[in-house]
Amino acid sequence: MPPRKRPPANSRFQVRKPADPGVHLEPFLHYLEAECGMAVNTVSAYRSDIVQFLDWYRMQKPVPLSEVDLAFLSGYLQHLNRRKLAATTVSRHLVTLKLFFRYLVLEGVLAESVADLLNSPKLWKYLPKVLSPEKVNQLLAAPCRQDRYPLRDRAILAMMYATGCRVTEIVTLPLNSVKLTEGYARCVGKGNKERMVSLNPVAVAAVEAYLRHERPVLTRRNTTEQALFLNRGGKQLSRVMVWNIVKKNAARVGCSKEVSPHTLRHSFATHMMAGGAEIRALQELLGHANIRTTQIYTHVDHSRLKAVHQMYHPRG
């Protein structure tokens, strides 16, 4: 949580007890965005989680926030489990709930956060699905003449694989942040943190072709848009549209239906590890705040570990 401290026990600040906790929703979201620096999409996800909690709260026997106890909140977790949500989804709801109650403590609405006593569900470690380098090459070549803007679609796919950027980072990438001659781009990730990512020759060539032949056509209706990738109206491409582009071209080359824009990010990271990239460098390239998030890729690259074992073990 951000730096503000809980009021001391002897503070003259009095705990407030409003009738409906919903009055704290908008201030809480503003707090996340303004003071915590969270991205718009993250704040939107927190809004959805809190709205679901408030809807359930109002359906229960009316209880003042100050009287909410562990049993009451445990009932909400049971409600989520009855909906047969994945453990990761329940865990996310719990994180949101804890942040909300900690905020109420910081604001003096509650004396303490009972939500902190809740235990997160145990999560199985899962290995992300990745594409082989050969399948990635097929995917990058999949956009064809029957598409409305094949050069744009190819440039998007090439940029995502070359940089490992999240889909939001790709659609919000400004044109003036891409330096093709120097071979890098500056993107803004989670928490409005800026980082520099490298562009390989394939991505540079794909973006150059798009800028030369298709983007001028797209900007005829909107000459002021600064985003690199545009829709047919000349506006910034949406995340859903990028998702559709990836799905359509993945189906063409026989990929699983589970392939998504994030699959290219996973593939980028896995192939980087296979090529010998240091985990700290990979963390910076991916924009991970915690290296534990990056460490998942050390479990994916079994081929590299096997090669190291064969090279250095006396009986390898």
CSV table of C-alpha atoms in Angstrom, one decimal:
chain,number,residue,atom,x,y,z
A,1,MET,CA,0.0,0.0,0.0
A,2,PRO,CA,1.1,3.6,-0.5
A,3,PRO,CA,2.9,5.7,2.1
A,4,ARG,CA,0.1,7.1,4.2
A,5,LYS,CA,0.0,5.9,7.8
A,6,ARG,CA,-2.9,4.7,10.0
A,7,PRO,CA,-4.0,7.4,12.5
A,8,PRO,CA,-2.6,6.8,16.0
A,9,ALA,CA,-4.8,5.2,18.7
A,10,ASN,CA,-5.0,8.5,20.6
A,11,SER,CA,-5.9,10.6,17.6
A,12,ARG,CA,-8.8,13.0,17.9
A,13,PHE,CA,-9.9,11.8,14.4
A,14,GLN,CA,-13.2,10.0,14.9
A,15,VAL,CA,-14.2,6.8,13.1
A,16,ARG,CA,-17.0,7.4,10.7
A,17,LYS,CA,-19.9,5.0,10.2
A,18,PRO,CA,-21.8,5.7,7.0
A,19,ALA,CA,-24.8,3.6,6.3
A,20,ASP,CA,-23.7,2.3,2.9
A,21,PRO,CA,-20.0,1.3,2.2
A,22,GLY,CA,-20.7,2.1,-1.4
A,23,VAL,CA,-20.0,5.8,-0.7
A,24,HIS,CA,-16.3,4.8,-0.4
A,25,LEU,CA,-16.0,3.2,-3.8
A,26,GLU,CA,-15.2,6.2,-6.0
A,27,PRO,CA,-12.8,7.8,-3.4
A,28,PHE,CA,-11.0,4.4,-3.2
A,29,LEU,CA,-10.7,4.1,-6.9
A,30,HIS,CA,-9.4,7.7,-7.1
A,31,TYR,CA,-6.9,6.8,-4.4
A,32,LEU,CA,-5.6,3.8,-6.3
A,33,GLU,CA,-5.2,5.9,-9.5
A,34,ALA,CA,-3.9,9.2,-8.0
A,35,GLU,CA,-1.8,8.1,-5.0
A,36,CYS,CA,-0.9,4.5,-5.9
A,37,GLY,CA,-0.3,5.2,-9.6
A,38,MET,CA,-2.2,2.2,-10.8
A,39,ALA,CA,-3.0,1.8,-14.4
A,40,VAL,CA,-6.5,2.5,-15.7
A,41,ASN,CA,-7.2,-1.2,-16.5
A,42,THR,CA,-6.1,-2.3,-13.1
A,43,VAL,CA,-8.3,0.3,-11.4
A,44,SER,CA,-11.2,-0.9,-13.6
A,45,ALA,CA,-10.6,-4.5,-12.4
A,46,TYR,CA,-10.6,-3.4,-8.8
A,47,ARG,CA,-13.9,-1.5,-9.4
A,48,SER,CA,-15.5,-4.7,-10.8
A,49,ASP,CA,-14.3,-6.8,-7.8
A,50,ILE,CA,-15.6,-4.2,-5.2
A,51,VAL,CA,-18.9,-3.8,-6.9
A,52,GLN,CA,-19.4,-7.6,-6.7
A,53,PHE,CA,-18.6,-7.5,-3.0
A,54,LEU,CA,-20.9,-4.6,-2.4
A,55,ASP,CA,-23.8,-6.3,-4.2
A,56,TRP,CA,-23.3,-9.4,-2.0
A,57,TYR,CA,-22.9,-7.2,1.1
A,58,ARG,CA,-26.3,-5.5,0.5
A,59,MET,CA,-28.0,-8.9,0.1
A,60,GLN,CA,-26.9,-10.0,3.5
A,61,LYS,CA,-28.3,-9.0,6.9
A,62,PRO,CA,-27.4,-5.3,7.2
A,63,VAL,CA,-24.3,-5.0,9.2
A,64,PRO,CA,-22.3,-1.8,9.8
A,65,LEU,CA,-18.8,-1.9,8.4
A,66,SER,CA,-17.4,-1.6,11.9
A,67,GLU,CA,-19.1,-4.8,12.9
A,68,VAL,CA,-17.9,-6.8,9.9
A,69,ASP,CA,-16.0,-9.8,11.2
A,70,LEU,CA,-13.9,-12.7,9.9
A,71,ALA,CA,-16.9,-15.0,9.7
A,72,PHE,CA,-18.8,-12.4,7.6
A,73,LEU,CA,-16.0,-12.0,5.1
A,74,SER,CA,-15.4,-15.8,5.1
A,75,GLY,CA,-19.0,-16.1,3.9
A,76,TYR,CA,-18.1,-13.9,0.9
A,77,LEU,CA,-15.2,-16.2,0.0
A,78,GLN,CA,-17.6,-19.2,0.3
A,79,HIS,CA,-19.9,-17.3,-2.1
A,80,LEU,CA,-17.1,-16.9,-4.6
A,81,ASN,CA,-16.2,-20.6,-4.3
A,82,ARG,CA,-19.8,-21.6,-4.9
A,83,ARG,CA,-19.7,-19.7,-8.2
A,84,LYS,CA,-16.9,-22.2,-9.1
A,85,LEU,CA,-14.4,-19.5,-9.8
A,86,ALA,CA,-10.8,-20.4,-10.3
A,87,ALA,CA,-8.4,-20.2,-7.3
A,88,THR,CA,-6.5,-17.4,-9.0
A,89,THR,CA,-9.8,-15.4,-9.5
A,90,VAL,CA,-10.8,-15.9,-5.8
A,91,SER,CA,-7.3,-14.8,-4.8
A,92,ARG,CA,-7.6,-11.7,-6.9
A,93,HIS,CA,-10.9,-10.8,-5.2
A,94,LEU,CA,-9.3,-11.3,-1.8
A,95,VAL,CA,-6.4,-9.0,-2.7
A,96,THR,CA,-9.0,-6.3,-3.8
A,97,LEU,CA,-10.9,-6.8,-0.6
A,98,LYS,CA,-7.8,-6.4,1.6
A,99,LEU,CA,-6.8,-3.2,-0.3
A,100,PHE,CA,-10.3,-1.8,0.2
A,101,PHE,CA,-10.4,-2.5,3.9
A,102,ARG,CA,-6.8,-1.1,4.4
A,103,TYR,CA,-7.9,2.0,2.6
A,104,LEU,CA,-10.9,2.3,5.0
A,105,VAL,CA,-8.5,2.1,8.0
A,106,LEU,CA,-6.2,4.8,6.5
A,107,GLU,CA,-9.3,7.0,6.1
A,108,GLY,CA,-10.4,6.5,9.7
A,109,VAL,CA,-13.6,4.7,8.6
A,110,LEU,CA,-12.4,1.5,10.4
A,111,ALA,CA,-10.2,1.0,13.4
A,112,GLU,CA,-8.6,-2.1,11.9
A,113,SER,CA,-8.8,-4.3,8.9
A,114,VAL,CA,-10.3,-7.7,9.6
A,115,ALA,CA,-9.8,-8.6,5.9
A,116,ASP,CA,-6.1,-9.0,6.6
A,117,LEU,CA,-6.9,-12.1,8.7
A,118,LEU,CA,-8.2,-14.0,5.7
A,119,ASN,CA,-5.9,-16.5,4.1
A,120,SER,CA,-5.4,-16.6,0.4
A,121,PRO,CA,-6.3,-19.9,-1.4
A,122,LYS,CA,-3.4,-22.1,-2.3
A,123,LEU,CA,-2.5,-21.6,-5.9
A,124,TRP,CA,-0.9,-24.3,-8.1
A,125,LYS,CA,2.1,-23.1,-10.1
A,126,TYR,CA,1.2,-23.3,-13.7
A,127,LEU,CA,3.5,-23.1,-16.7
A,128,PRO,CA,2.5,-20.6,-19.4
A,129,LYS,CA,1.7,-21.9,-22.8
A,130,VAL,CA,4.3,-20.9,-25.4
A,131,LEU,CA,4.8,-21.3,-29.2
A,132,SER,CA,7.9,-22.8,-30.7
A,133,PRO,CA,10.1,-20.4,-32.8
A,134,GLU,CA,9.0,-22.2,-35.9
A,135,LYS,CA,5.3,-21.6,-35.1
A,136,VAL,CA,6.0,-18.0,-34.2
A,137,ASN,CA,7.5,-17.5,-37.7
A,138,GLN,CA,4.4,-19.0,-39.2
A,139,LEU,CA,2.2,-16.7,-37.2
A,140,LEU,CA,4.2,-13.6,-38.2
A,141,ALA,CA,3.7,-14.5,-41.8
A,142,ALA,CA,0.0,-15.4,-41.5
A,143,PRO,CA,-1.5,-11.9,-42.3
A,144,CYS,CA,-2.4,-12.0,-46.1
A,145,ARG,CA,-3.9,-9.9,-48.9
A,146,GLN,CA,-7.5,-10.9,-48.0
A,147,ASP,CA,-7.1,-9.0,-44.7
A,148,ARG,CA,-8.1,-5.3,-44.7
A,149,TYR,CA,-4.7,-4.1,-43.2
A,150,PRO,CA,-2.2,-7.0,-43.4
A,151,LEU,CA,0.9,-4.8,-43.0
A,152,ARG,CA,-0.5,-3.4,-39.8
A,153,ASP,CA,-1.4,-6.8,-38.4
A,154,ARG,CA,2.0,-8.2,-39.3
A,155,ALA,CA,3.7,-5.2,-37.6
A,156,ILE,CA,1.6,-5.8,-34.4
A,157,LEU,CA,2.5,-9.4,-34.2
A,158,ALA,CA,6.2,-8.8,-34.9
A,159,MET,CA,6.3,-6.0,-32.3
A,160,MET,CA,4.6,-8.1,-29.6
A,161,TYR,CA,7.1,-11.0,-30.2
A,162,ALA,CA,10.1,-8.8,-30.5
A,163,THR,CA,9.5,-6.8,-27.4
A,164,GLY,CA,7.4,-9.0,-25.1
A,165,CYS,CA,5.1,-6.1,-24.5
A,166,ARG,CA,1.6,-6.5,-23.0
A,167,VAL,CA,-1.3,-5.8,-25.3
A,168,THR,CA,-2.1,-2.5,-23.5
A,169,GLU,CA,1.5,-1.4,-24.0
A,170,ILE,CA,1.3,-2.1,-27.7
A,171,VAL,CA,-2.0,-0.3,-28.4
A,172,THR,CA,-1.0,2.8,-26.3
A,173,LEU,CA,2.5,3.0,-27.9
A,174,PRO,CA,3.0,6.5,-29.4
A,175,LEU,CA,4.5,6.9,-32.8
A,176,ASN,CA,7.2,9.2,-31.6
A,177,SER,CA,8.3,6.6,-29.0
A,178,VAL,CA,9.4,4.2,-31.7
A,179,LYS,CA,13.0,4.7,-33.0
A,180,LEU,CA,13.4,2.4,-35.9
A,181,THR,CA,16.9,3.6,-36.9
A,182,GLU,CA,18.2,3.0,-33.4
A,183,GLY,CA,16.1,-0.2,-33.0
A,184,TYR,CA,14.3,0.5,-29.8
A,185,ALA,CA,11.0,1.8,-28.4
A,186,ARG,CA,9.8,3.4,-25.1
A,187,CYS,CA,6.7,1.9,-23.7
A,188,VAL,CA,4.7,2.6,-20.5
A,189,GLY,CA,3.8,-0.4,-18.5
A,190,LYS,CA,1.9,-1.1,-15.2
A,191,GLY,CA,2.1,1.7,-12.6
A,192,ASN,CA,2.9,4.2,-15.4
A,193,LYS,CA,6.5,2.9,-15.4
A,194,GLU,CA,8.4,3.6,-18.6
A,195,ARG,CA,11.0,1.2,-20.0
A,196,MET,CA,13.0,0.7,-23.1
A,197,VAL,CA,12.5,-2.4,-25.3
A,198,SER,CA,14.6,-3.5,-28.3
A,199,LEU,CA,13.3,-4.1,-31.8
A,200,ASN,CA,14.8,-6.9,-33.9
A,201,PRO,CA,15.2,-6.5,-37.7
A,202,VAL,CA,12.0,-8.4,-38.4
A,203,ALA,CA,9.9,-6.0,-36.3
A,204,VAL,CA,11.7,-2.9,-37.7
A,205,ALA,CA,11.0,-4.0,-41.3
A,206,ALA,CA,7.4,-4.8,-40.5
A,207,VAL,CA,6.7,-1.5,-38.9
A,208,GLU,CA,8.5,0.4,-41.7
A,209,ALA,CA,6.3,-1.3,-44.3
A,210,TYR,CA,3.2,-0.4,-42.2
A,211,LEU,CA,4.3,3.2,-41.8
A,212,ARG,CA,5.0,3.6,-45.5
A,213,HIS,CA,1.9,2.0,-47.0
A,214,GLU,CA,-1.0,1.7,-44.5
A,215,ARG,CA,-0.7,4.2,-41.7
A,216,PRO,CA,-1.0,7.2,-44.1
A,217,VAL,CA,-4.3,5.7,-45.4
A,218,LEU,CA,-5.6,5.3,-41.8
A,219,THR,CA,-4.7,8.9,-40.8
A,220,ARG,CA,-6.8,10.5,-43.5
A,221,ARG,CA,-9.8,10.6,-41.2
A,222,ASN,CA,-7.8,11.6,-38.1
A,223,THR,CA,-4.5,13.4,-38.6
A,224,THR,CA,-4.0,14.1,-34.9
A,225,GLU,CA,-3.9,10.6,-33.5
A,226,GLN,CA,-0.5,9.9,-31.9
A,227,ALA,CA,-0.8,6.1,-31.4
A,228,LEU,CA,1.4,3.9,-33.6
A,229,PHE,CA,-1.3,1.4,-34.5
A,230,LEU,CA,-4.7,2.7,-35.7
A,231,ASN,CA,-8.1,1.3,-36.7
A,232,ARG,CA,-9.8,2.1,-39.9
A,233,GLY,CA,-11.3,5.3,-38.3
A,234,GLY,CA,-7.8,6.6,-37.7
A,235,LYS,CA,-8.1,6.1,-33.9
A,236,GLN,CA,-6.0,4.1,-31.4
A,237,LEU,CA,-6.5,0.4,-31.9
A,238,SER,CA,-8.4,-1.3,-29.1
A,239,ARG,CA,-7.2,-4.2,-27.0
A,240,VAL,CA,-10.1,-6.4,-28.2
A,241,MET,CA,-9.1,-5.7,-31.8
A,242,VAL,CA,-5.5,-6.9,-31.2
A,243,TRP,CA,-6.9,-10.0,-29.4
A,244,ASN,CA,-9.0,-10.7,-32.6
A,245,ILE,CA,-6.0,-10.2,-34.8
A,246,VAL,CA,-3.9,-12.7,-32.8
A,247,LYS,CA,-6.8,-15.2,-32.7
A,248,LYS,CA,-7.5,-15.0,-36.4
A,249,ASN,CA,-3.9,-15.5,-37.5
A,250,ALA,CA,-3.2,-18.2,-34.9
A,251,ALA,CA,-6.1,-20.2,-36.3
A,252,ARG,CA,-4.7,-19.9,-39.8
A,253,VAL,CA,-1.5,-21.6,-38.8
A,254,GLY,CA,-3.1,-24.3,-36.7
A,255,CYS,CA,-2.4,-23.0,-33.2
A,256,SER,CA,-4.5,-23.9,-30.2
A,257,LYS,CA,-7.6,-21.9,-29.4
A,258,GLU,CA,-5.9,-20.9,-26.2
A,259,VAL,CA,-3.4,-18.7,-28.0
A,260,SER,CA,-3.8,-15.0,-27.0
A,261,PRO,CA,-1.7,-11.9,-27.2
A,262,HIS,CA,-0.1,-12.9,-23.9
A,263,THR,CA,1.1,-16.1,-25.5
A,264,LEU,CA,3.5,-14.0,-27.6
A,265,ARG,CA,4.8,-12.4,-24.4
A,266,HIS,CA,5.3,-15.8,-22.8
A,267,SER,CA,7.0,-17.0,-26.0
A,268,PHE,CA,9.3,-14.0,-26.1
A,269,ALA,CA,10.4,-14.6,-22.5
A,270,THR,CA,10.9,-18.3,-22.9
A,271,HIS,CA,12.9,-18.0,-26.0
A,272,MET,CA,15.0,-15.3,-24.4
A,273,MET,CA,15.8,-17.7,-21.5
A,274,ALA,CA,16.6,-20.4,-24.0
A,275,GLY,CA,19.1,-18.1,-25.7
A,276,GLY,CA,20.9,-17.4,-22.5
A,277,ALA,CA,19.4,-14.2,-21.2
A,278,GLU,CA,20.0,-13.4,-17.6
A,279,ILE,CA,16.9,-13.4,-15.4
A,280,ARG,CA,17.5,-9.8,-14.1
A,281,ALA,CA,17.7,-8.5,-17.7
A,282,LEU,CA,14.6,-10.4,-18.6
A,283,GLN,CA,12.8,-8.9,-15.6
A,284,GLU,CA,13.6,-5.4,-16.9
A,285,LEU,CA,12.6,-6.2,-20.5
A,286,LEU,CA,9.2,-7.6,-19.3
A,287,GLY,CA,8.6,-4.8,-16.8
A,288,HIS,CA,8.0,-7.1,-13.9
A,289,ALA,CA,8.1,-5.3,-10.5
A,290,ASN,CA,9.0,-8.6,-8.7
A,291,ILE,CA,11.6,-11.0,-10.0
A,292,ARG,CA,9.4,-13.9,-8.6
A,293,THR,CA,7.1,-13.2,-11.5
A,294,THR,CA,9.9,-13.6,-14.0
A,295,GLN,CA,11.2,-16.8,-12.3
A,296,ILE,CA,8.3,-18.8,-13.8
A,297,TYR,CA,10.3,-18.9,-17.1
A,298,THR,CA,13.2,-20.7,-15.4
A,299,HIS,CA,10.8,-23.7,-15.1
A,300,VAL,CA,9.7,-23.6,-18.7
A,301,ASP,CA,13.0,-23.9,-20.4
A,302,HIS,CA,13.8,-27.5,-19.8
A,303,SER,CA,15.8,-27.9,-23.0
A,304,ARG,CA,18.4,-25.4,-21.8
A,305,LEU,CA,18.8,-27.0,-18.4
A,306,LYS,CA,19.2,-30.4,-20.1
A,307,ALA,CA,21.9,-29.0,-22.4
A,308,VAL,CA,23.8,-27.5,-19.4
A,309,HIS,CA,23.6,-30.8,-17.6
A,310,GLN,CA,24.9,-32.7,-20.6
A,311,MET,CA,27.8,-30.3,-21.0
A,312,TYR,CA,29.0,-30.1,-17.5
A,313,HIS,CA,28.0,-33.3,-15.7
A,314,PRO,CA,30.9,-35.9,-15.8
A,315,ARG,CA,28.4,-38.5,-16.9
A,316,GLY,CA,26.2,-36.2,-19.0
